[in-house]
Short mmCIF file of C-alpha atoms in Angstrom, two decimals:
data_model
loop_
_atom_site.label_atom_id
_atom_site.label_comp_id
_atom_site.label_asym_id
_atom_site.label_seq_id
_atom_site.Cartn_x
_atom_site.Cartn_y
_atom_site.Cartn_z
CA MET A 1 19.64 2.14 6.16
CA LYS A 2 20.74 -1.35 6.00
CA GLU A 3 19.68 -1.98 9.63
CA PHE A 4 16.18 -0.82 8.64
CA MET A 5 16.00 -3.37 5.50
CA GLN A 6 17.28 -6.02 7.72
CA GLU A 7 14.53 -5.42 10.13
CA ALA A 8 11.91 -5.61 7.35
CA ILE A 9 13.76 -8.84 5.98
CA ASP A 10 13.91 -10.44 9.48
CA LEU A 11 10.05 -9.50 9.82
CA SER A 12 9.27 -11.22 6.33
CA LEU A 13 11.02 -14.49 7.42
CA GLU A 14 9.60 -14.50 11.00
CA ASN A 15 6.15 -14.31 9.41
CA VAL A 16 6.69 -17.38 7.38
CA VAL A 17 8.22 -19.44 10.19
CA SER A 18 5.43 -18.41 12.64
CA GLY A 19 2.82 -19.49 10.04
CA ASN A 20 1.11 -16.21 10.35
CA GLY A 21 1.14 -15.14 6.53
CA GLY A 22 3.32 -14.44 3.58
CA PRO A 23 6.95 -13.76 3.30
CA PHE A 24 6.59 -9.94 3.33
CA GLY A 25 7.79 -7.35 6.08
CA ALA A 26 7.84 -3.57 6.20
CA VAL A 27 9.02 -0.74 8.36
CA ILE A 28 8.57 2.81 8.40
CA VAL A 29 11.35 5.07 9.67
CA LYS A 30 11.40 8.71 10.67
CA ASP A 31 14.12 10.87 12.23
CA GLY A 32 16.43 7.69 11.89
CA LYS A 33 14.36 5.58 14.09
CA ILE A 34 11.82 2.73 13.17
CA ILE A 35 8.24 4.17 14.27
CA ALA A 36 6.14 1.24 12.81
CA ARG A 37 6.29 -2.28 11.64
CA GLY A 38 4.02 -4.33 9.55
CA VAL A 39 3.93 -7.98 8.28
CA ASN A 40 1.65 -9.62 5.76
CA GLN A 41 -1.59 -10.46 7.56
CA VAL A 42 -3.75 -11.50 4.53
CA THR A 43 -4.47 -15.06 5.71
CA SER A 44 -4.39 -14.77 9.68
CA SER A 45 -6.85 -11.63 9.47
CA ASN A 46 -8.91 -12.76 6.54
CA ASP A 47 -8.19 -9.20 5.15
CA PRO A 48 -6.93 -8.98 1.60
CA THR A 49 -5.63 -5.69 2.02
CA ALA A 50 -3.63 -6.57 5.08
CA HIS A 51 -0.32 -6.60 3.13
CA ALA A 52 2.97 -5.57 5.26
CA GLU A 53 3.11 -2.19 3.65
CA VAL A 54 -0.53 -1.48 4.40
CA VAL A 55 0.00 -2.67 7.89
CA ALA A 56 2.94 -0.45 8.44
CA ILE A 57 1.45 2.65 7.06
CA ARG A 58 -1.77 2.11 9.23
CA ASN A 59 0.47 1.56 12.41
CA ALA A 60 2.78 4.55 11.49
CA CYS A 61 -0.18 6.79 10.67
CA LYS A 62 -1.71 6.13 14.17
CA ILE A 63 1.66 6.60 15.80
CA LEU A 64 1.95 10.00 14.19
CA GLU A 65 -1.88 10.91 14.41
CA SER A 66 -1.42 11.93 10.69
CA PHE A 67 -3.02 10.60 7.51
CA GLN A 68 0.31 11.28 5.68
CA LEU A 69 3.94 10.00 6.39
CA ASP A 70 5.78 13.36 5.76
CA GLY A 71 9.59 12.87 6.43
CA CYS A 72 9.21 9.12 6.76
CA GLU A 73 11.21 6.58 4.79
CA LEU A 74 9.45 2.88 4.08
CA TYR A 75 11.66 -0.07 3.74
CA THR A 76 9.87 -3.28 2.79
CA SER A 77 11.25 -6.61 2.00
CA CYS A 78 9.73 -6.69 -1.68
CA GLU A 79 8.78 -4.48 -4.44
CA PRO A 80 5.28 -3.20 -3.52
CA CYS A 81 2.59 -4.74 -5.42
CA PRO A 82 -0.18 -2.37 -7.17
CA MET A 83 -2.30 -1.90 -4.15
CA CYS A 84 0.38 -1.23 -1.91
CA LEU A 85 2.11 1.11 -4.21
CA GLY A 86 -1.00 3.15 -4.48
CA ALA A 87 -1.27 3.30 -0.63
CA ILE A 88 2.31 4.12 -0.41
CA TYR A 89 1.75 7.23 -3.03
CA TRP A 90 -1.39 8.41 -1.08
CA ALA A 91 0.71 8.19 2.27
CA ARG A 92 3.35 10.31 0.82
CA PRO A 93 6.46 8.93 2.57
CA ASP A 94 9.81 10.68 1.25
CA LYS A 95 11.33 7.48 0.01
CA ILE A 96 10.70 3.71 -0.50
CA TYR A 97 13.43 0.93 -0.30
CA TYR A 98 12.80 -2.53 -1.06
CA ALA A 99 14.73 -5.87 -1.18
CA ASN A 100 13.24 -8.63 -3.51
CA SER A 101 11.86 -7.64 -6.76
CA LYS A 102 8.28 -8.18 -8.19
CA GLU A 103 10.12 -10.82 -10.61
CA ASP A 104 11.46 -12.48 -7.38
CA ALA A 105 7.89 -12.63 -6.08
CA ALA A 106 6.26 -13.99 -9.23
CA ALA A 107 8.64 -16.74 -8.79
CA ILE A 108 7.21 -18.02 -5.78
CA GLU A 109 3.40 -17.42 -7.23
CA PHE A 110 2.89 -13.86 -5.99
CA ASP A 111 2.48 -12.57 -9.30
CA ASP A 112 0.85 -9.20 -9.63
CA GLN A 113 1.59 -8.85 -13.65
CA PHE A 114 -2.29 -9.10 -14.53
CA ILE A 115 -3.03 -6.42 -12.43
CA TYR A 116 -0.72 -4.16 -14.16
CA GLU A 117 -2.08 -5.30 -17.33
CA GLU A 118 -5.84 -5.06 -16.27
CA ILE A 119 -5.36 -1.47 -15.07
CA ALA A 120 -3.92 -0.64 -18.72
CA LEU A 121 -6.94 -2.04 -20.37
CA PRO A 122 -10.20 0.00 -21.10
CA ILE A 123 -12.77 -0.73 -18.58
CA GLU A 124 -15.00 -2.70 -21.07
CA LYS A 125 -12.08 -5.06 -21.76
CA ARG A 126 -11.16 -6.26 -18.05
CA LYS A 127 -11.85 -9.61 -16.96
CA LEU A 128 -13.82 -8.30 -13.84
CA PHE A 129 -16.93 -6.97 -14.92
CA THR A 130 -17.41 -3.43 -14.11
CA LYS A 131 -20.17 -0.99 -15.04
CA GLN A 132 -20.51 2.59 -14.23
CA MET A 133 -24.15 3.64 -12.85
CA MET A 134 -26.19 6.20 -10.99
CA ARG A 135 -23.05 8.90 -11.64
CA SER A 136 -25.24 12.15 -11.40
CA GLU A 137 -26.72 10.88 -7.73
CA ALA A 138 -22.81 10.24 -6.82
CA LEU A 139 -21.79 13.71 -8.00
CA ILE A 140 -23.77 15.33 -5.34
CA ALA A 141 -21.30 14.11 -2.64
CA PHE A 142 -18.54 15.44 -4.94
CA LYS A 143 -20.06 18.73 -5.52
CA THR A 144 -20.72 18.86 -1.65
CA TRP A 145 -17.17 18.15 -0.98
CA GLY A 146 -15.97 20.71 -3.57
CA ASP A 147 -17.99 23.54 -1.99
CA SER A 148 -17.35 22.44 1.54
CA GLN A 149 -15.16 25.11 3.61
CA ASP A 150 -14.53 22.54 6.53
CA LYS A 151 -12.72 19.90 4.22
CA ILE A 152 -9.57 18.72 5.10
CA GLU A 153 -7.80 18.01 1.74
CA TYR A 154 -5.32 15.12 1.12
#
């Protein structure tokens, strides 16, 4: 286990030294072997979702040809942010291990506390204007999905 976490930590440091992105790295392990790696690529790819964990999940899912990480473990150099934690839950690995805490990340100005606070607020009290519209039209796709015999549930 230590070697997998060390790899995630090494990736995070290499990413900073190379100038490719933030100090975050992640690896996904299956059957005792690293099957995928990811580093923060937000600034190098102009993709705000390209966090190390998300990149590693995408890479692992391609390798496994699956949208779930059953039987896998995720090692990440930092406690996952809210977005990554959501993606991790959707990917369904068996375990998550992390090194730095969210407080450590906040100390270098990667502070996600405001997102946790925003999620807890009623929609009308959030800082980002949000309004529901055209629900009845959108429900048609949900009903079609619910009635479909060909869907792949996830």
